[in-house]
Tab-separated table of C-alpha atoms and ligand atoms in Angstrom:
chain	number	residue	atom	x	y	z
A	1256	MET	CA	5.660	12.916	-22.814
A	1257	LYS	CA	5.250	9.436	-21.356
A	1258	LYS	CA	2.699	9.060	-18.515
A	1259	ILE	CA	4.188	6.422	-16.242
A	1260	LEU	CA	2.585	4.425	-13.429
A	1261	VAL	CA	4.928	2.651	-11.008
A	1262	ILE	CA	3.211	-0.053	-8.949
A	1263	GLY	CA	4.856	-1.256	-5.734
A	1264	SER	CA	6.848	1.945	-5.683
A	1265	ALA	CA	7.763	2.003	-1.993
A	1266	GLY	CA	9.830	-1.189	-2.274
A	1267	GLN	CA	13.593	-1.567	-2.630
A	1268	ILE	CA	13.766	-0.884	-6.381
A	1269	GLY	CA	10.577	1.156	-6.816
A	1270	SER	CA	11.503	3.802	-4.234
A	1271	GLU	CA	14.697	4.739	-6.107
A	1272	LEU	CA	13.312	4.127	-9.587
A	1273	VAL	CA	10.458	6.614	-9.096
A	1274	LEU	CA	12.890	9.387	-8.137
A	1275	GLU	CA	15.038	8.710	-11.222
A	1276	LEU	CA	11.967	8.582	-13.483
A	1277	ARG	CA	10.729	11.891	-12.065
A	1278	LYS	CA	14.119	13.470	-12.844
A	1279	ARG	CA	13.964	12.250	-16.436
A	1280	TYR	CA	10.270	12.622	-17.261
A	1281	GLY	CA	9.017	15.264	-14.802
A	1282	ALA	CA	7.267	14.714	-11.466
A	1283	GLU	CA	3.891	15.421	-13.061
A	1284	ASN	CA	4.329	12.448	-15.419
A	1285	VAL	CA	5.242	9.727	-12.913
A	1286	VAL	CA	2.516	8.378	-10.631
A	1287	ALA	CA	3.825	6.282	-7.747
A	1288	THR	CA	1.503	3.753	-6.111
A	1289	ASP	CA	1.881	1.384	-3.214
A	1290	LEU	CA	-0.258	-0.774	-0.995
A	1291	CYS	CA	1.042	0.954	2.085
A	1292	PRO	CA	0.151	4.658	2.519
A	1293	ASN	CA	2.922	5.265	5.087
A	1294	ALA	CA	5.616	3.680	2.959
A	1295	GLY	CA	4.653	6.037	0.157
A	1296	LYS	CA	5.011	9.215	2.258
A	1297	LYS	CA	8.392	10.220	0.833
A	1298	LEU	CA	7.217	9.581	-2.738
A	1299	ALA	CA	4.055	11.586	-2.106
A	1300	GLU	CA	6.184	14.563	-1.000
A	1301	ASN	CA	7.782	15.079	-4.383
A	1302	GLY	CA	5.112	13.942	-6.817
A	1303	LEU	CA	1.878	12.100	-7.474
A	1304	PHE	CA	1.063	9.168	-5.200
A	1305	GLU	CA	-1.940	6.849	-4.892
A	1306	VAL	CA	-2.609	3.930	-2.565
A	1307	LEU	CA	-3.174	0.829	-4.706
A	1308	ASN	CA	-3.452	-2.911	-4.258
A	1309	VAL	CA	-2.425	-4.345	-7.640
A	1310	CYS	CA	-4.898	-7.193	-7.103
A	1311	ASN	CA	-7.783	-4.708	-7.296
A	1312	ARG	CA	-8.408	-4.358	-11.039
A	1313	GLU	CA	-11.086	-1.633	-10.738
A	1314	ASP	CA	-8.835	0.620	-8.645
A	1315	LEU	CA	-5.909	0.023	-10.978
A	1316	LYS	CA	-8.017	0.920	-13.998
A	1317	ALA	CA	-9.433	4.031	-12.328
A	1318	ILE	CA	-5.927	5.322	-11.551
A	1319	CYS	CA	-4.728	4.596	-15.104
A	1320	GLU	CA	-7.713	6.487	-16.511
A	1321	LYS	CA	-7.392	9.387	-14.070
A	1322	TYR	CA	-3.771	10.068	-15.080
A	1323	GLU	CA	-4.036	8.890	-18.724
A	1324	ILE	CA	-1.268	6.360	-18.099
A	1325	ASP	CA	0.465	4.891	-21.152
A	1326	HIS	CA	3.424	3.107	-19.483
A	1327	ILE	CA	3.252	0.782	-16.454
A	1328	ILE	CA	6.205	-0.498	-14.445
A	1329	ASN	CA	4.959	-3.213	-12.088
A	1330	MET	CA	7.307	-3.698	-9.127
A	1331	ALA	CA	4.696	-5.205	-6.794
A	1332	ALA	CA	5.767	-8.732	-5.841
A	1333	ILE	CA	6.100	-11.201	-3.003
A	1334	LEU	CA	9.750	-12.331	-3.076
A	1335	SER	CA	11.196	-15.800	-2.677
A	1336	ALA	CA	11.579	-16.212	1.093
A	1337	VAL	CA	8.163	-14.802	2.034
A	1338	GLY	CA	6.730	-16.628	-0.987
A	1339	GLU	CA	7.786	-19.966	0.516
A	1340	LYS	CA	6.074	-19.067	3.800
A	1341	LYS	CA	2.937	-17.784	2.021
A	1342	PRO	CA	2.725	-19.420	-1.409
A	1343	MET	CA	-0.920	-18.486	-2.029
A	1344	LEU	CA	-0.199	-14.823	-1.306
A	1345	ALA	CA	2.768	-14.985	-3.715
A	1346	TRP	CA	0.526	-16.481	-6.403
A	1347	ASP	CA	-2.174	-13.863	-5.800
A	1348	VAL	CA	0.051	-10.776	-5.890
A	1349	ASN	CA	2.515	-11.972	-8.525
A	1350	MET	CA	0.038	-13.574	-10.949
A	1351	ASN	CA	-3.334	-11.907	-10.391
A	1352	GLY	CA	-1.584	-8.549	-10.032
A	1353	LEU	CA	0.308	-9.143	-13.259
A	1354	ILE	CA	-2.704	-10.221	-15.287
A	1355	ASN	CA	-4.561	-7.106	-14.081
A	1356	VAL	CA	-1.700	-4.951	-15.323
A	1357	LEU	CA	-1.480	-6.705	-18.686
A	1358	GLU	CA	-5.234	-6.687	-19.280
A	1359	ILE	CA	-5.644	-3.000	-18.457
A	1360	ALA	CA	-2.631	-2.118	-20.603
A	1361	ARG	CA	-4.159	-4.123	-23.460
A	1362	GLU	CA	-7.625	-2.601	-23.034
A	1363	MET	CA	-6.255	0.935	-22.862
A	1364	GLU	CA	-3.823	0.311	-25.730
A	1365	MET	CA	-0.879	1.425	-23.638
A	1366	LYS	CA	2.565	1.934	-25.114
A	1367	GLN	CA	4.591	-0.256	-22.755
A	1368	VAL	CA	4.556	-2.491	-19.690
A	1369	LEU	CA	7.758	-3.345	-17.819
A	1370	ILE	CA	7.590	-6.379	-15.533
A	1371	PRO	CA	10.475	-7.724	-13.489
A	1372	SER	CA	11.543	-11.325	-13.642
A	1373	SER	CA	14.339	-12.803	-11.529
A	1374	ILE	CA	17.126	-15.361	-11.358
A	1375	ALA	CA	14.458	-17.254	-9.385
A	1376	ALA	CA	13.058	-18.330	-12.778
A	1377	PHE	CA	15.913	-20.848	-12.872
A	1378	GLY	CA	16.012	-24.074	-10.904
A	1379	PRO	CA	18.222	-26.940	-9.809
A	1380	GLU	CA	18.412	-28.449	-13.303
A	1381	THR	CA	19.530	-25.162	-14.911
A	1382	PRO	CA	23.285	-24.947	-15.726
A	1383	ALA	CA	24.613	-22.949	-12.744
A	1384	ASP	CA	27.614	-21.204	-14.267
A	1385	PHE	CA	27.176	-18.462	-16.837
A	1386	THR	CA	23.524	-19.539	-17.122
A	1387	PRO	CA	22.407	-19.028	-20.730
A	1388	GLN	CA	19.497	-16.825	-21.795
A	1389	GLU	CA	17.618	-19.800	-23.231
A	1390	THR	CA	17.780	-22.657	-20.751
A	1391	ILE	CA	15.852	-24.981	-18.451
A	1392	LEU	CA	13.229	-23.053	-16.443
A	1393	ARG	CA	12.016	-25.444	-13.753
A	1394	PRO	CA	12.080	-23.439	-10.491
A	1395	THR	CA	11.205	-25.089	-7.184
A	1396	THR	CA	9.838	-22.006	-5.371
A	1397	MET	CA	6.413	-20.404	-5.782
A	1398	TYR	CA	8.149	-17.089	-6.489
A	1399	GLY	CA	10.107	-18.776	-9.290
A	1400	VAL	CA	6.972	-20.404	-10.678
A	1401	THR	CA	5.286	-16.982	-10.855
A	1402	LYS	CA	8.348	-15.466	-12.512
A	1403	VAL	CA	8.448	-18.099	-15.277
A	1404	ALA	CA	4.701	-17.756	-15.790
A	1405	GLY	CA	5.111	-13.966	-15.864
A	1406	GLU	CA	7.810	-14.179	-18.539
A	1407	LEU	CA	5.621	-16.457	-20.648
A	1408	LEU	CA	2.561	-14.231	-20.177
A	1409	GLY	CA	4.539	-11.128	-21.108
A	1410	ASP	CA	5.780	-12.746	-24.308
A	1411	TYR	CA	2.253	-14.004	-25.019
A	1412	TYR	CA	0.870	-10.441	-24.839
A	1413	VAL	CA	3.601	-9.255	-27.214
A	1414	ARG	CA	2.826	-11.985	-29.763
A	1415	ARG	CA	-0.937	-12.217	-29.389
A	1416	PHE	CA	-1.931	-8.593	-28.803
A	1417	GLY	CA	1.065	-6.573	-30.003
A	1418	LEU	CA	1.473	-5.050	-26.513
A	1419	ASP	CA	5.056	-3.943	-25.808
A	1420	VAL	CA	5.991	-5.940	-22.686
A	1421	ARG	CA	9.571	-6.031	-21.393
A	1422	GLY	CA	11.303	-7.584	-18.411
A	1423	LEU	CA	14.633	-8.411	-16.816
A	1424	ARG	CA	15.733	-11.325	-14.688
A	1425	TYR	CA	17.046	-9.318	-11.747
A	1426	PRO	CA	19.831	-10.837	-9.692
A	1427	GLY	CA	20.027	-9.988	-5.960
A	1428	ILE	CA	19.853	-6.196	-5.699
A	1429	ILE	CA	22.050	-4.395	-3.164
A	1430	SER	CA	21.162	-0.870	-2.059
A	1431	ASN	CA	21.392	1.530	0.871
A	1432	GLU	CA	18.137	3.517	0.601
A	1433	THR	CA	15.239	1.096	1.115
A	1434	LEU	CA	15.762	-2.326	2.652
A	1435	PRO	CA	14.713	-5.330	0.582
A	1436	GLY	CA	11.852	-7.355	2.033
A	1437	GLY	CA	11.482	-11.099	2.052
A	1438	GLY	CA	14.089	-12.220	-0.475
A	1439	THR	CA	16.773	-14.895	-0.327
A	1440	THR	CA	19.465	-12.434	-1.410
A	1441	ASP	CA	18.655	-10.031	1.455
A	1442	TYR	CA	21.793	-11.212	3.322
A	1443	ALA	CA	23.936	-9.256	0.842
A	1444	VAL	CA	22.312	-6.031	2.093
A	1445	GLU	CA	21.947	-6.934	5.799
A	1446	ILE	CA	25.669	-7.750	6.019
A	1447	TYR	CA	26.644	-4.125	5.294
A	1448	TYR	CA	24.265	-2.693	7.907
A	1449	GLU	CA	25.497	-5.174	10.532
A	1450	ALA	CA	29.140	-4.511	9.600
A	1451	ILE	CA	28.642	-0.821	10.387
A	1452	LYS	CA	26.445	-1.276	13.480
A	1453	ASN	CA	27.911	-4.355	15.201
A	1454	LYS	CA	31.063	-5.305	13.252
A	1455	LYS	CA	29.683	-8.812	12.930
A	1456	TYR	CA	27.007	-10.708	11.013
A	1457	THR	CA	25.411	-14.138	11.204
A	1458	CYS	CA	24.566	-15.151	7.663
A	1459	PHE	CA	21.561	-17.357	6.816
A	1460	VAL	CA	23.365	-19.025	3.904
A	1461	LYS	CA	26.740	-20.818	3.881
A	1462	GLU	CA	30.024	-19.097	3.114
A	1463	ASP	CA	30.483	-20.777	-0.278
A	1464	THR	CA	27.008	-19.754	-1.519
A	1465	GLN	CA	27.559	-17.865	-4.757
A	1466	LEU	CA	24.827	-15.822	-6.446
A	1467	PRO	CA	24.607	-13.145	-9.131
A	1468	MET	CA	24.201	-9.674	-7.567
A	1469	MET	CA	23.873	-6.074	-8.724
A	1470	TYR	CA	24.345	-2.677	-7.092
A	1471	MET	CA	21.355	-0.311	-7.221
A	1472	PRO	CA	22.905	2.272	-9.599
A	1473	ASP	CA	23.393	-0.546	-12.116
A	1474	CYS	CA	19.889	-1.882	-11.400
A	1475	LEU	CA	18.388	1.536	-12.190
A	1476	LYS	CA	20.550	1.764	-15.306
A	1477	ALA	CA	19.476	-1.695	-16.512
A	1478	THR	CA	15.802	-0.970	-15.852
A	1479	LEU	CA	15.823	2.407	-17.555
A	1480	ASP	CA	18.026	1.297	-20.463
A	1481	LEU	CA	15.530	-1.477	-21.215
A	1482	PHE	CA	12.571	0.875	-20.619
A	1483	GLU	CA	13.999	3.307	-23.172
A	1484	ALA	CA	15.281	0.750	-25.698
A	1485	ASP	CA	13.924	0.755	-29.227
A	1486	PHE	CA	11.298	-2.010	-29.474
A	1487	ASP	CA	12.450	-2.887	-32.999
A	1488	ASN	CA	15.884	-3.877	-31.672
A	1489	LEU	CA	14.457	-6.404	-29.195
A	1490	LYS	CA	14.403	-10.080	-30.128
A	1491	HIS	CA	13.650	-11.069	-26.522
A	1492	HIS	CA	11.027	-9.325	-24.435
A	1493	SER	CA	10.137	-10.371	-20.875
A	1494	ASP	CA	13.135	-12.450	-19.844
A	1495	PHE	CA	16.487	-10.694	-20.271
A	1496	ASN	CA	19.388	-12.080	-18.219
A	1497	VAL	CA	21.290	-9.137	-16.720
A	1498	GLY	CA	24.615	-9.818	-15.034
A	1499	SER	CA	26.840	-7.515	-13.068
A	1500	MET	CA	28.843	-9.306	-10.395
A	1501	SER	CA	28.821	-12.707	-8.789
A	1502	PHE	CA	30.434	-13.603	-5.471
A	1503	THR	CA	30.344	-16.012	-2.552
A	1504	VAL	CA	29.418	-14.818	0.934
A	1505	LYS	CA	33.064	-15.309	1.929
A	1506	GLU	CA	34.200	-13.035	-0.899
A	1507	LEU	CA	31.636	-10.449	0.213
A	1508	ALA	CA	32.849	-10.642	3.827
A	1509	ASP	CA	36.499	-10.366	2.657
A	1510	SER	CA	35.596	-7.266	0.653
A	1511	ILE	CA	34.054	-5.691	3.798
A	1512	LYS	CA	37.161	-6.639	5.846
A	1513	LYS	CA	39.291	-4.529	3.501
A	1514	TYR	CA	37.472	-1.485	4.941
A	1515	ILE	CA	36.535	-2.833	8.416
A	1516	PRO	CA	39.361	-5.263	9.373
A	1517	GLU	CA	37.684	-6.260	12.671
A	1518	PHE	CA	34.483	-7.415	10.883
A	1519	GLU	CA	33.515	-11.003	11.760
A	1520	ILE	CA	31.058	-13.365	10.111
A	1521	ASP	CA	29.549	-16.678	11.116
A	1522	TYR	CA	26.923	-18.890	9.505
A	1523	ALA	CA	23.533	-20.306	10.532
A	1524	PRO	CA	21.948	-21.560	7.287
A	1525	ASP	CA	18.142	-21.789	7.312
A	1526	TYR	CA	15.440	-22.621	4.722
A	1527	ARG	CA	16.744	-19.877	2.454
A	1528	GLN	CA	19.875	-21.986	1.818
A	1529	ASP	CA	17.688	-24.481	-0.052
A	1530	ILE	CA	16.350	-21.675	-2.238
A	1531	ALA	CA	19.797	-20.214	-2.925
A	1532	ASP	CA	21.118	-23.675	-3.862
A	1533	THR	CA	18.672	-23.822	-6.791
A	1534	TRP	CA	19.778	-20.489	-8.291
A	1535	PRO	CA	22.704	-19.847	-10.660
A	1536	ASN	CA	26.217	-18.756	-9.693
A	1537	SER	CA	26.423	-16.337	-12.618
A	1538	VAL	CA	24.492	-15.485	-15.782
A	1539	ASP	CA	25.277	-14.930	-19.462
A	1540	ASP	CA	23.751	-11.563	-20.333
A	1541	SER	CA	25.040	-11.281	-23.893
A	1542	CYS	CA	21.492	-10.859	-25.327
A	1543	ALA	CA	20.889	-7.792	-23.116
A	1544	ARG	CA	24.307	-6.448	-24.156
A	1545	MET	CA	23.581	-6.988	-27.847
A	1546	GLU	CA	19.899	-5.992	-28.001
A	1547	TRP	CA	19.913	-2.864	-25.810
A	1548	GLY	CA	23.533	-2.180	-24.950
A	1549	TRP	CA	23.558	-3.363	-21.325
A	1550	GLU	CA	26.833	-2.700	-19.514
A	1551	PRO	CA	27.275	-2.685	-15.725
A	1552	SER	CA	29.610	-0.259	-13.942
A	1553	PHE	CA	30.199	-1.539	-10.392
A	1554	ASP	CA	32.347	-4.417	-9.145
A	1555	LEU	CA	32.327	-5.885	-5.624
A	1556	ASP	CA	34.963	-3.639	-4.024
A	1557	ALA	CA	33.606	-0.449	-5.615
A	1558	MET	CA	30.130	-1.354	-4.349
A	1559	THR	CA	31.417	-2.221	-0.851
A	1560	LYS	CA	33.192	1.133	-0.512
A	1561	ASP	CA	30.065	3.005	-1.612
A	1562	MET	CA	27.702	0.956	0.581
A	1563	LEU	CA	29.817	1.328	3.712
A	1564	GLU	CA	30.228	5.090	3.254
A	1565	ALA	CA	26.488	5.600	2.692
A	1566	ILE	CA	25.437	3.441	5.660
A	1567	GLN	CA	28.072	5.013	7.930
A	1568	LYS	CA	26.590	8.446	7.138
A	1569	LYS	CA	23.097	7.226	8.084
A	1570	TYR	CA	24.495	5.715	11.286
A	1571	ASP	CA	26.302	8.949	12.213
A	1572	LYS	CA	23.076	10.916	11.734
A	1573	GLY	CA	21.193	8.464	13.970
A	1574	LEU	CA	18.966	7.311	11.116
A	1575	ILE	CA	19.683	3.621	11.692
B	1958	AKB	C1	14.859	-12.731	-3.891
B	1958	AKB	O1	15.877	-13.052	-3.257
B	1958	AKB	O2	13.781	-13.318	-3.779
B	1958	AKB	C2	14.972	-11.593	-4.879
B	1958	AKB	C3	15.281	-12.083	-6.260
B	1958	AKB	C4	16.603	-12.633	-6.574
B	1958	AKB	O3	14.441	-12.005	-7.119
B	1958	AKB	N1	15.977	-10.674	-4.451
């Protein structure tokens, strides 16, 4: 059985991914780690949990040895918006954390490392519509710089050391369990919470801003489908485009109005508009479809219905 370490497991994706991995591989085979002991409380209740700063190579190695880890999924990252406020922190966590993971995996001859990339790897010179898999990668954010470097490093470890490294370029991820923290696409989650609580939302990007997005069930599916894919079928490794849906903020607000007709939105663009303007409108994910059978399930209205029902339940129980 695989012995899996998930780093940054209390974050938006990690918190749900760990639970799904534990269902598939057994709680005793999935070790969740996070910087923040409190954030990991829920994960510690139903399985193994360790406090870990990915920048501390000795601690990371000790945990890998203790649990005889042979697969690492590294979700620890500083996202785009916080990364622009604290570029050195973004470099430290995203690059030094990553090289620690890759080096320990290489030294311990692990079976696989999965590292997330992002649509932030693209930049203003990248074709914005149906962005190809192979294209111009000249991001203008520190987060984007670390994502491109991470993709290149991952592919380097595959070629140079024969380590199995895989990664996806996540679009904005929308979910109702754990809030995202510090990203440019966070508006697409906040809007649902505000629609339920206050029936109105002030968005930090303009109404015609269009970005690729994905609902969490599809995000988990993409991550696990790639995690479980046969290495021999992969021509790409650390940089798969994965598409699902793509919409403007106005289209998102209109989708919410179908369920909450009184919902109102206004706009106060801030520095995150400049980041969003450098990212694609939509991506071509045909390589992911061909190499490991990627296929998304949710569209905008199906996601909106699900999101609003889930958040309404939390609201009714007094949880938000
Ligand atoms: C962000 O907005 O920074 C992230 C991402 C697209 O990688 N959600």
